[in-house]
Amino acid sequence: MHVAIPLYPRFTALDAVGPYTVLAFAPGWTVTFVAAERGPVADDKGTLLLNATASYAELPRPDVIVVPGGSGTLDVLSDEALVGWIRQAHEHTQWTTSVCSGSLLLGAAGLLEGREATTHWAILDFLTRFGAEPVSERVVTAGKIVTAAGVSAGIDMALTLLAQAADPVTAQSVQLAIEYDPRPPFACGSPGTAPEGLAERALGLIT
Amino acid sequence: MHVAIPLYPRFTALDAVGPYTVLAFAPGWTVTFVAAERGPVADDKGTLLLNATASYAELPRPDVIVVPGGSGTLDVLSDEALVGWIRQAHEHTQWTTSVCSGSLLLGAAGLLEGREATTHWAILDFLTRFGAEPVSERVVTAGKIVTAAGVSAGIDMALTLLAQAADPVTAQSVQLAIEYDPRPPFACGSPGTAPEGLAERALGLIT
């Protein structure tokens, strides 16, 4: 199974590398980072440079795509090189997936019309602009499209995907290999459980 | 606060990028990837190239170091460029941390003698070779040394670290910003909860 993860300026590193690590650990799965052209792409903090090793033109028909989010997402919603690649790749994928604001790019490609989808809690309503039905869930599956909530949700999404696209035992093996037995130090990872005022602080970190 | 994350051939991507993302989201924190020399370093799957933007010589005194693990760890236990940098950086750090087999590198640098520490479940006993006391916990704090269990545990470690090195509200804000409200699809992320036989399969993915 060949997975492609497109990179664009100011993507969020964990959006891409969480699913990357899960899927790259699966036997027989290969993951390639792609971009408009080969070379390093800087993340939303400007301090991480991840290399695209193939251009969009070089990888037009991956089996799976994972579109990451990031503070740069809004700037590339009308980038036809990226959005056009997503739209065309989707015609042949077995699974089309996103993490965080990456689902807005699926929306811009016209893939979410009338479908349930999710994204980062801070921008959930934004999905309606693309005709999607926003759902406040960690992972949302709508046919072959799988969208995840913010940043770290890509790990849960990728394991969920692997259980369906490969088999549950493969997904469980990867989960144990990466020791994914999370123990968040606080119970504040979603707005519903966070103490009052924390959402404003968190928004200050991502905008 | 300046954080340095050393990269070496066949590191595990999520070991580095989980803590990176957590710490880089914190206001006033900067994270730099370092290596023997600047340039791309390939991960343990060979398909992810992350760039070191400073050499060890260029960043001798970071405030915090986060040493990732990976299938390449054993090959660099006697790499004096890396191990020497860890040993000397530690003299001035406020916090010296590791993820997964990264703690073996702290051990090789002579930092774990008589200290409690943890690492990936598959190699926990290996820590005794460095005089450490292996502890099967997600995150272990021993003075200014903080070690994490396998791969994904780096996220929990970095949030725990941030709560101590900055303050709990900053850590909570980051946790909410990256929507870290994990929902693992299976209850098999540690050997204690995994079904029989899964550990052998998981080991096959990491060796």
GROMACS .gro file of C-alpha atoms in nm:
model
  414
    1MET     CA    1   0.000   0.000   0.000
    2HIS     CA    2   0.148   0.333  -0.103
    3VAL     CA    3   0.060   0.638   0.106
    4ALA     CA    4   0.132   0.997   0.001
    5ILE     CA    5   0.141   1.288   0.247
    6PRO     CA    6   0.146   1.630   0.080
    7LEU     CA    7   0.350   1.901   0.249
    8TYR     CA    8   0.291   2.274   0.211
    9PRO     CA    9   0.437   2.579   0.385
   10ARG     CA   10   0.337   2.603   0.753
   11PHE     CA   11   0.192   2.253   0.790
   12THR     CA   12   0.182   2.124   1.150
   13ALA     CA   13   0.456   1.866   1.199
   14LEU     CA   14   0.266   1.619   1.417
   15ASP     CA   15  -0.032   1.619   1.176
   16ALA     CA   16   0.198   1.463   0.917
   17VAL     CA   17   0.440   1.261   1.129
   18GLY     CA   18   0.182   1.096   1.359
   19PRO     CA   19   0.005   0.914   1.074
   20TYR     CA   20   0.338   0.872   0.892
   21THR     CA   21   0.487   0.676   1.181
   22VAL     CA   22   0.178   0.459   1.230
   23LEU     CA   23   0.146   0.371   0.862
   24ALA     CA   24   0.519   0.336   0.791
   25PHE     CA   25   0.540   0.075   1.069
   26ALA     CA   26   0.282  -0.144   0.894
   27PRO     CA   27   0.434  -0.431   0.695
   28GLY     CA   28   0.406  -0.372   0.322
   29TRP     CA   29   0.313  -0.005   0.358
   30THR     CA   30   0.531   0.272   0.216
   31VAL     CA   31   0.480   0.640   0.288
   32THR     CA   32   0.613   0.920   0.067
   33PHE     CA   33   0.609   1.292   0.143
   34VAL     CA   34   0.517   1.490  -0.169
   35ALA     CA   35   0.503   1.859  -0.257
   36ALA     CA   36   0.491   2.084  -0.561
   37GLU     CA   37   0.857   2.004  -0.601
   38ARG     CA   38   1.110   1.790  -0.415
   39GLY     CA   39   1.297   1.943  -0.126
   40PRO     CA   40   1.253   2.073   0.228
   41VAL     CA   41   0.923   2.225   0.342
   42ALA     CA   42   0.909   2.436   0.660
   43ASP     CA   43   0.641   2.376   0.923
   44ASP     CA   44   0.421   2.630   1.102
   45LYS     CA   45   0.691   2.708   1.359
   46GLY     CA   46   0.952   2.759   1.089
   47THR     CA   47   1.200   2.538   1.274
   48LEU     CA   48   1.125   2.196   1.127
   49LEU     CA   49   1.218   2.114   0.770
   50LEU     CA   50   1.075   1.793   0.633
   51ASN     CA   51   1.177   1.682   0.286
   52ALA     CA   52   0.936   1.601   0.007
   53THR     CA   53   1.100   1.319  -0.187
   54ALA     CA   54   0.859   1.328  -0.480
   55SER     CA   55   0.667   1.597  -0.665
   56TYR     CA   56   0.290   1.580  -0.718
   57ALA     CA   57   0.356   1.496  -1.083
   58GLU     CA   58   0.575   1.203  -0.982
   59LEU     CA   59   0.311   1.045  -0.757
   60PRO     CA   60  -0.030   1.100  -0.915
   61ARG     CA   61  -0.198   0.777  -0.802
   62PRO     CA   62  -0.118   0.680  -0.442
   63ASP     CA   63  -0.343   0.423  -0.275
   64VAL     CA   64  -0.393   0.646   0.028
   65ILE     CA   65  -0.348   1.019   0.087
   66VAL     CA   66  -0.315   1.185   0.427
   67VAL     CA   67  -0.357   1.564   0.410
   68PRO     CA   68  -0.213   1.742   0.715
   69GLY     CA   69  -0.334   2.072   0.855
   70GLY     CA   70  -0.146   2.371   0.984
   71SER     CA   71  -0.154   2.745   1.014
   72GLY     CA   72  -0.070   2.759   0.642
   73THR     CA   73  -0.383   2.574   0.530
   74LEU     CA   74  -0.594   2.881   0.455
   75ASP     CA   75  -0.320   3.016   0.227
   76VAL     CA   76  -0.324   2.706   0.007
   77LEU     CA   77  -0.701   2.654  -0.026
   78SER     CA   78  -0.677   2.805  -0.375
   79ASP     CA   79  -0.340   2.651  -0.463
   80GLU     CA   80  -0.443   2.447  -0.765
   81ALA     CA   81  -0.118   2.248  -0.771
   82LEU     CA   82  -0.208   2.104  -0.429
   83VAL     CA   83  -0.588   2.106  -0.445
   84GLY     CA   84  -0.591   1.973  -0.801
   85TRP     CA   85  -0.355   1.693  -0.702
   86ILE     CA   86  -0.585   1.600  -0.411
   87ARG     CA   87  -0.892   1.604  -0.638
   88GLN     CA   88  -0.728   1.387  -0.903
   89ALA     CA   89  -0.556   1.151  -0.661
   90HIS     CA   90  -0.891   1.097  -0.486
   91GLU     CA   91  -1.038   0.950  -0.806
   92HIS     CA   92  -0.807   0.651  -0.766
   93THR     CA   93  -0.737   0.627  -0.393
   94GLN     CA   94  -0.859   0.348  -0.172
   95TRP     CA   95  -0.866   0.597   0.117
   96THR     CA   96  -0.856   0.976   0.124
   97THR     CA   97  -0.780   1.111   0.468
   98SER     CA   98  -0.695   1.430   0.656
   99VAL     CA   99  -0.580   1.556   0.993
  100CYS     CA  100  -0.684   1.884   1.157
  101SER     CA  101  -0.739   2.167   0.906
  102GLY     CA  102  -0.633   1.928   0.629
  103SER     CA  103  -1.004   1.852   0.588
  104LEU     CA  104  -1.053   2.208   0.459
  105LEU     CA  105  -0.828   2.110   0.170
  106LEU     CA  106  -1.046   1.806   0.102
  107GLY     CA  107  -1.337   2.049   0.107
  108ALA     CA  108  -1.163   2.287  -0.134
  109ALA     CA  109  -1.111   1.991  -0.367
  110GLY     CA  110  -1.488   1.940  -0.363
  111LEU     CA  111  -1.477   1.607  -0.183
  112LEU     CA  112  -1.687   1.685   0.125
  113GLU     CA  113  -2.016   1.800  -0.030
  114GLY     CA  114  -2.295   1.641   0.172
  115ARG     CA  115  -2.053   1.433   0.376
  116GLU     CA  116  -1.985   1.421   0.749
  117ALA     CA  117  -1.635   1.539   0.836
  118THR     CA  118  -1.431   1.677   1.123
  119THR     CA  119  -1.134   1.906   1.185
  120HIS     CA  120  -0.969   2.099   1.471
  121TRP     CA  121  -1.226   2.212   1.731
  122ALA     CA  122  -1.143   2.579   1.669
  123ILE     CA  123  -1.258   2.573   1.305
  124LEU     CA  124  -1.527   2.308   1.299
  125ASP     CA  125  -1.794   2.539   1.155
  126PHE     CA  126  -1.563   2.630   0.867
  127LEU     CA  127  -1.644   2.292   0.711
  128THR     CA  128  -1.996   2.408   0.622
  129ARG     CA  129  -1.846   2.641   0.359
  130PHE     CA  130  -1.764   2.329   0.160
  131GLY     CA  131  -2.107   2.173   0.203
  132ALA     CA  132  -1.980   1.930   0.468
  133GLU     CA  133  -2.166   1.832   0.784
  134PRO     CA  134  -1.931   1.906   1.075
  135VAL     CA  135  -1.912   1.633   1.336
  136SER     CA  136  -1.736   1.678   1.668
  137GLU     CA  137  -1.570   1.337   1.680
  138ARG     CA  138  -1.207   1.224   1.700
  139VAL     CA  139  -1.224   1.033   1.370
  140VAL     CA  140  -1.505   1.048   1.112
  141THR     CA  141  -1.542   0.791   0.834
  142ALA     CA  142  -1.765   0.877   0.538
  143GLY     CA  143  -1.723   0.619   0.264
  144LYS     CA  144  -1.355   0.617   0.172
  145ILE     CA  145  -1.296   0.959   0.326
  146VAL     CA  146  -1.160   0.961   0.683
  147THR     CA  147  -1.110   1.293   0.862
  148ALA     CA  148  -0.949   1.348   1.202
  149ALA     CA  149  -0.977   1.619   1.467
  150GLY     CA  150  -0.682   1.841   1.561
  151VAL     CA  151  -0.312   1.759   1.532
  152SER     CA  152  -0.264   1.457   1.763
  153ALA     CA  153  -0.587   1.296   1.636
  154GLY     CA  154  -0.397   1.183   1.328
  155ILE     CA  155  -0.249   0.898   1.533
  156ASP     CA  156  -0.596   0.766   1.623
  157MET     CA  157  -0.708   0.818   1.264
  158ALA     CA  158  -0.415   0.625   1.118
  159LEU     CA  159  -0.465   0.330   1.355
  160THR     CA  160  -0.838   0.328   1.274
  161LEU     CA  161  -0.756   0.339   0.904
  162LEU     CA  162  -0.501   0.060   0.934
  163ALA     CA  163  -0.754  -0.164   1.109
  164GLN     CA  164  -0.987  -0.122   0.812
  165ALA     CA  165  -0.740  -0.104   0.525
  166ALA     CA  166  -0.520  -0.388   0.652
  167ASP     CA  167  -0.670  -0.575   0.948
  168PRO     CA  168  -0.722  -0.518   1.321
  169VAL     CA  169  -0.426  -0.732   1.429
  170THR     CA  170  -0.189  -0.531   1.210
  171ALA     CA  171  -0.322  -0.209   1.364
  172GLN     CA  172  -0.288  -0.354   1.714
  173SER     CA  173   0.069  -0.466   1.643
  174VAL     CA  174   0.162  -0.114   1.535
  175GLN     CA  175  -0.013   0.035   1.836
  176LEU     CA  176   0.196  -0.186   2.065
  177ALA     CA  177   0.516  -0.127   1.865
  178ILE     CA  178   0.479   0.250   1.912
  179GLU     CA  179   0.366   0.193   2.272
  180TYR     CA  180   0.052   0.396   2.215
  181ASP     CA  181  -0.094   0.370   2.563
  182PRO     CA  182  -0.145   0.745   2.611
  183ARG     CA  183  -0.145   0.904   2.954
  184PRO     CA  184  -0.218   1.274   2.899
  185PRO     CA  185  -0.108   1.463   3.209
  186PHE     CA  186  -0.426   1.672   3.208
  187ALA     CA  187  -0.792   1.613   3.119
  188CYS     CA  188  -0.811   1.918   2.896
  189GLY     CA  189  -0.748   1.794   2.543
  190SER     CA  190  -1.087   1.900   2.407
  191PRO     CA  191  -1.295   2.213   2.469
  192GLY     CA  192  -1.562   2.005   2.643
  193THR     CA  193  -1.326   1.898   2.921
  194ALA     CA  194  -1.098   2.204   2.937
  195PRO     CA  195  -1.134   2.455   3.222
  196GLU     CA  196  -1.291   2.790   3.143
  197GLY     CA  197  -1.062   3.034   2.967
  198LEU     CA  198  -0.823   2.772   2.836
  199ALA     CA  199  -0.965   2.777   2.483
  200GLU     CA  200  -0.868   3.143   2.443
  201ARG     CA  201  -0.513   3.066   2.554
  202ALA     CA  202  -0.493   2.768   2.320
  203LEU     CA  203  -0.621   2.978   2.028
  204GLY     CA  204  -0.342   3.223   2.098
  205LEU     CA  205  -0.092   2.943   2.030
  206ILE     CA  206  -0.231   2.836   1.695
  207THR     CA  207  -0.316   3.160   1.520
  208MET     CA  208   1.386   2.829   2.643
  209HIS     CA  209   1.599   2.664   2.376
  210VAL     CA  210   1.547   2.293   2.309
  211ALA     CA  211   1.781   2.079   2.100
  212ILE     CA  212   1.680   1.745   1.950
  213PRO     CA  213   1.970   1.543   1.810
  214LEU     CA  214   1.905   1.338   1.498
  215TYR     CA  215   2.102   1.030   1.395
  216PRO     CA  216   2.053   0.771   1.121
  217ARG     CA  217   1.743   0.553   1.175
  218PHE     CA  218   1.585   0.758   1.453
  219THR     CA  219   1.208   0.705   1.491
  220ALA     CA  220   1.023   1.004   1.350
  221LEU     CA  221   0.747   1.030   1.612
  222ASP     CA  222   1.002   1.010   1.898
  223ALA     CA  223   1.141   1.342   1.777
  224VAL     CA  224   0.835   1.514   1.630
  225GLY     CA  225   0.592   1.441   1.915
  226PRO     CA  226   0.797   1.637   2.173
  227TYR     CA  227   0.902   1.885   1.905
  228THR     CA  228   0.541   1.980   1.832
  229VAL     CA  229   0.446   2.007   2.200
  230LEU     CA  230   0.746   2.221   2.293
  231ALA     CA  231   0.748   2.434   1.978
  232PHE     CA  232   0.385   2.534   2.050
  233ALA     CA  233   0.484   2.679   2.389
  234PRO     CA  234   0.526   3.058   2.389
  235GLY     CA  235   0.890   3.156   2.414
  236TRP     CA  236   1.022   2.807   2.340
  237THR     CA  237   1.236   2.736   2.033
  238VAL     CA  238   1.331   2.389   1.917
  239THR     CA  239   1.629   2.313   1.693
  240PHE     CA  240   1.717   1.981   1.533
  241VAL     CA  241   2.090   1.918   1.553
  242ALA     CA  242   2.324   1.652   1.414
  243ALA     CA  243   2.694   1.596   1.351
  244GLU     CA  244   2.651   1.830   1.056
  245ARG     CA  245   2.363   2.027   0.909
  246GLY     CA  246   2.141   1.857   0.654
  247PRO     CA  247   1.882   1.583   0.613
  248VAL     CA  248   1.884   1.274   0.837
  249ALA     CA  249   1.687   0.964   0.737
  250ASP     CA  250   1.458   0.789   0.985
  251ASP     CA  251   1.430   0.418   1.063
  252LYS     CA  252   1.196   0.356   0.769
  253GLY     CA  253   1.429   0.539   0.531
  254THR     CA  254   1.139   0.740   0.388
  255LEU     CA  255   1.139   1.047   0.613
  256LEU     CA  256   1.416   1.304   0.587
  257LEU     CA  257   1.424   1.562   0.865
  258ASN     CA  258   1.678   1.842   0.845
  259ALA     CA  259   1.926   1.925   1.115
  260THR     CA  260   1.963   2.303   1.100
  261ALA     CA  261   2.261   2.322   1.336
  262SER     CA  262   2.564   2.105   1.407
  263TYR     CA  263   2.652   1.984   1.758
  264ALA     CA  264   2.937   2.234   1.761
  265GLU     CA  265   2.696   2.517   1.682
  266LEU     CA  266   2.462   2.439   1.971
  267PRO     CA  267   2.670   2.320   2.268
  268ARG     CA  268   2.456   2.465   2.548
  269PRO     CA  269   2.081   2.420   2.492
  270ASP     CA  270   1.852   2.462   2.792
  271VAL     CA  271   1.677   2.131   2.720
  272ILE     CA  272   1.774   1.827   2.516
  273VAL     CA  273   1.532   1.561   2.391
  274VAL     CA  274   1.710   1.248   2.268
  275PRO     CA  275   1.490   1.034   2.042
  276GLY     CA  276   1.515   0.658   2.000
  277GLY     CA  277   1.500   0.443   1.694
  278SER     CA  278   1.629   0.124   1.537
  279GLY     CA  279   1.959   0.307   1.482
  280THR     CA  280   2.023   0.373   1.852
  281LEU     CA  281   2.244   0.072   1.915
  282ASP     CA  282   2.471   0.174   1.627
  283VAL     CA  283   2.542   0.515   1.780
  284LEU     CA  284   2.597   0.415   2.144
  285SER     CA  285   2.970   0.452   2.082
  286ASP     CA  286   2.944   0.753   1.851
  287GLU     CA  287   3.145   1.002   2.051
  288ALA     CA  288   3.026   1.300   1.844
  289LEU     CA  289   2.671   1.233   1.962
  290VAL     CA  290   2.734   1.081   2.305
  291GLY     CA  291   2.999   1.339   2.390
  292TRP     CA  292   2.763   1.620   2.290
  293ILE     CA  293   2.491   1.474   2.517
  294ARG     CA  294   2.738   1.440   2.806
  295GLN     CA  295   2.866   1.797   2.773
  296ALA     CA  296   2.527   1.955   2.701
  297HIS     CA  297   2.390   1.785   3.013
  298GLU     CA  298   2.636   1.977   3.231
  299HIS     CA  299   2.447   2.296   3.148
  300THR     CA  300   2.092   2.185   3.069
  301GLN     CA  301   1.795   2.264   3.283
  302TRP     CA  302   1.637   1.938   3.162
  303THR     CA  303   1.786   1.635   2.990
  304THR     CA  304   1.522   1.410   2.838
  305SER     CA  305   1.476   1.110   2.613
  306VAL     CA  306   1.210   0.912   2.431
  307CYS     CA  307   1.210   0.536   2.374
  308SER     CA  308   1.561   0.393   2.320
  309GLY     CA  309   1.698   0.747   2.345
  310SER     CA  310   1.750   0.672   2.715
  311LEU     CA  311   2.020   0.421   2.617
  312LEU     CA  312   2.212   0.716   2.477
  313LEU     CA  313   2.174   0.899   2.809
  314GLY     CA  314   2.308   0.581   2.966
  315ALA     CA  315   2.600   0.563   2.724
  316ALA     CA  316   2.682   0.922   2.821
  317GLY     CA  317   2.705   0.807   3.183
  318LEU     CA  318   2.402   1.000   3.300
  319LEU     CA  319   2.184   0.720   3.436
  320GLU     CA  320   2.413   0.556   3.693
  321GLY     CA  321   2.199   0.484   3.999
  322ARG     CA  322   1.898   0.665   3.855
  323GLU     CA  323   1.549   0.543   3.773
  324ALA     CA  324   1.475   0.556   3.401
  325THR     CA  325   1.249   0.406   3.138
  326THR     CA  326   1.251   0.319   2.768
  327HIS     CA  327   1.054   0.111   2.517
  328TRP     CA  328   0.899  -0.199   2.681
  329ALA     CA  329   1.096  -0.431   2.453
  330ILE     CA  330   1.436  -0.320   2.585
  331LEU     CA  331   1.364  -0.214   2.942
  332ASP     CA  332   1.625  -0.450   3.095
  333PHE     CA  333   1.893  -0.305   2.867
  334LEU     CA  334   1.902   0.000   3.096
  335THR     CA  335   2.073  -0.202   3.369
  336ARG     CA  336   2.389  -0.213   3.154
  337PHE     CA  337   2.428   0.156   3.228
  338GLY     CA  338   2.367   0.121   3.599
  339ALA     CA  339   2.013   0.256   3.572
  340GLU     CA  340   1.712   0.122   3.759
  341PRO     CA  341   1.452   0.035   3.493
  342VAL     CA  342   1.101   0.151   3.574
  343SER     CA  343   0.798   0.047   3.373
  344GLU     CA  344   0.623   0.384   3.368
  345ARG     CA  345   0.514   0.617   3.089
  346VAL     CA  346   0.733   0.903   3.209
  347VAL     CA  347   1.008   0.885   3.475
  348THR     CA  348   1.156   1.196   3.637
  349ALA     CA  349   1.487   1.161   3.823
  350GLY     CA  350   1.622   1.502   3.912
  351LYS     CA  351   1.655   1.696   3.590
  352ILE     CA  352   1.651   1.380   3.378
  353VAL     CA  353   1.316   1.281   3.231
  354THR     CA  354   1.285   0.959   3.031
  355ALA     CA  355   0.981   0.838   2.840
  356ALA     CA  356   0.858   0.495   2.730
  357GLY     CA  357   0.829   0.398   2.363
  358VAL     CA  358   0.773   0.631   2.065
  359SER     CA  359   0.434   0.794   2.135
  360ALA     CA  360   0.524   0.844   2.504
  361GLY     CA  361   0.730   1.145   2.402
  362ILE     CA  362   0.409   1.347   2.376
  363ASP     CA  363   0.316   1.271   2.738
  364MET     CA  364   0.676   1.337   2.844
  365ALA     CA  365   0.690   1.676   2.672
  366LEU     CA  366   0.361   1.790   2.827
  367THR     CA  367   0.479   1.672   3.170
  368LEU     CA  368   0.807   1.855   3.118
  369LEU     CA  369   0.633   2.172   3.006
  370ALA     CA  370   0.413   2.172   3.316
  371GLN     CA  371   0.728   2.171   3.530
  372ALA     CA  372   0.964   2.381   3.320
  373ALA     CA  373   0.704   2.646   3.235
  374ASP     CA  374   0.378   2.607   3.428
  375PRO     CA  375   0.071   2.378   3.424
  376VAL     CA  376  -0.152   2.627   3.241
  377THR     CA  377   0.098   2.658   2.956
  378ALA     CA  378   0.110   2.278   2.928
  379GLN     CA  379  -0.269   2.259   2.935
  380SER     CA  380  -0.297   2.527   2.666
  381VAL     CA  381  -0.065   2.330   2.439
  382GLN     CA  382  -0.253   2.008   2.513
  383LEU     CA  383  -0.577   2.175   2.403
  384ALA     CA  384  -0.412   2.346   2.103
  385ILE     CA  385  -0.294   2.008   1.970
  386GLU     CA  386  -0.628   1.852   2.072
  387TYR     CA  387  -0.454   1.583   2.272
  388ASP     CA  388  -0.759   1.395   2.388
  389PRO     CA  389  -0.641   1.053   2.272
  390ARG     CA  390  -0.883   0.777   2.180
  391PRO     CA  391  -0.671   0.475   2.092
  392PRO     CA  392  -0.885   0.236   1.888
  393PHE     CA  393  -0.757  -0.064   2.087
  394ALA     CA  394  -0.655  -0.131   2.447
  395CYS     CA  395  -0.325  -0.289   2.350
  396GLY     CA  396  -0.067  -0.013   2.372
  397SER     CA  397   0.142  -0.178   2.642
  398PRO     CA  398   0.242  -0.543   2.692
  399GLY     CA  399   0.031  -0.561   3.008
  400THR     CA  400  -0.292  -0.497   2.821
  401ALA     CA  401  -0.209  -0.654   2.484
  402PRO     CA  402  -0.354  -0.991   2.389
  403GLU     CA  403  -0.126  -1.294   2.391
  404GLY     CA  404   0.105  -1.318   2.094
  405LEU     CA  405   0.084  -0.951   2.001
  406ALA     CA  406   0.422  -0.864   2.151
  407GLU     CA  407   0.597  -1.102   1.911
  408ARG     CA  408   0.421  -0.941   1.616
  409ALA     CA  409   0.506  -0.592   1.742
  410LEU     CA  410   0.871  -0.689   1.788
  411GLY     CA  411   0.875  -0.800   1.426
  412LEU     CA  412   0.789  -0.442   1.325
  413ILE     CA  413   1.063  -0.272   1.521
  414THR     CA  414   1.366  -0.494   1.472
   0.00000   0.00000   0.00000
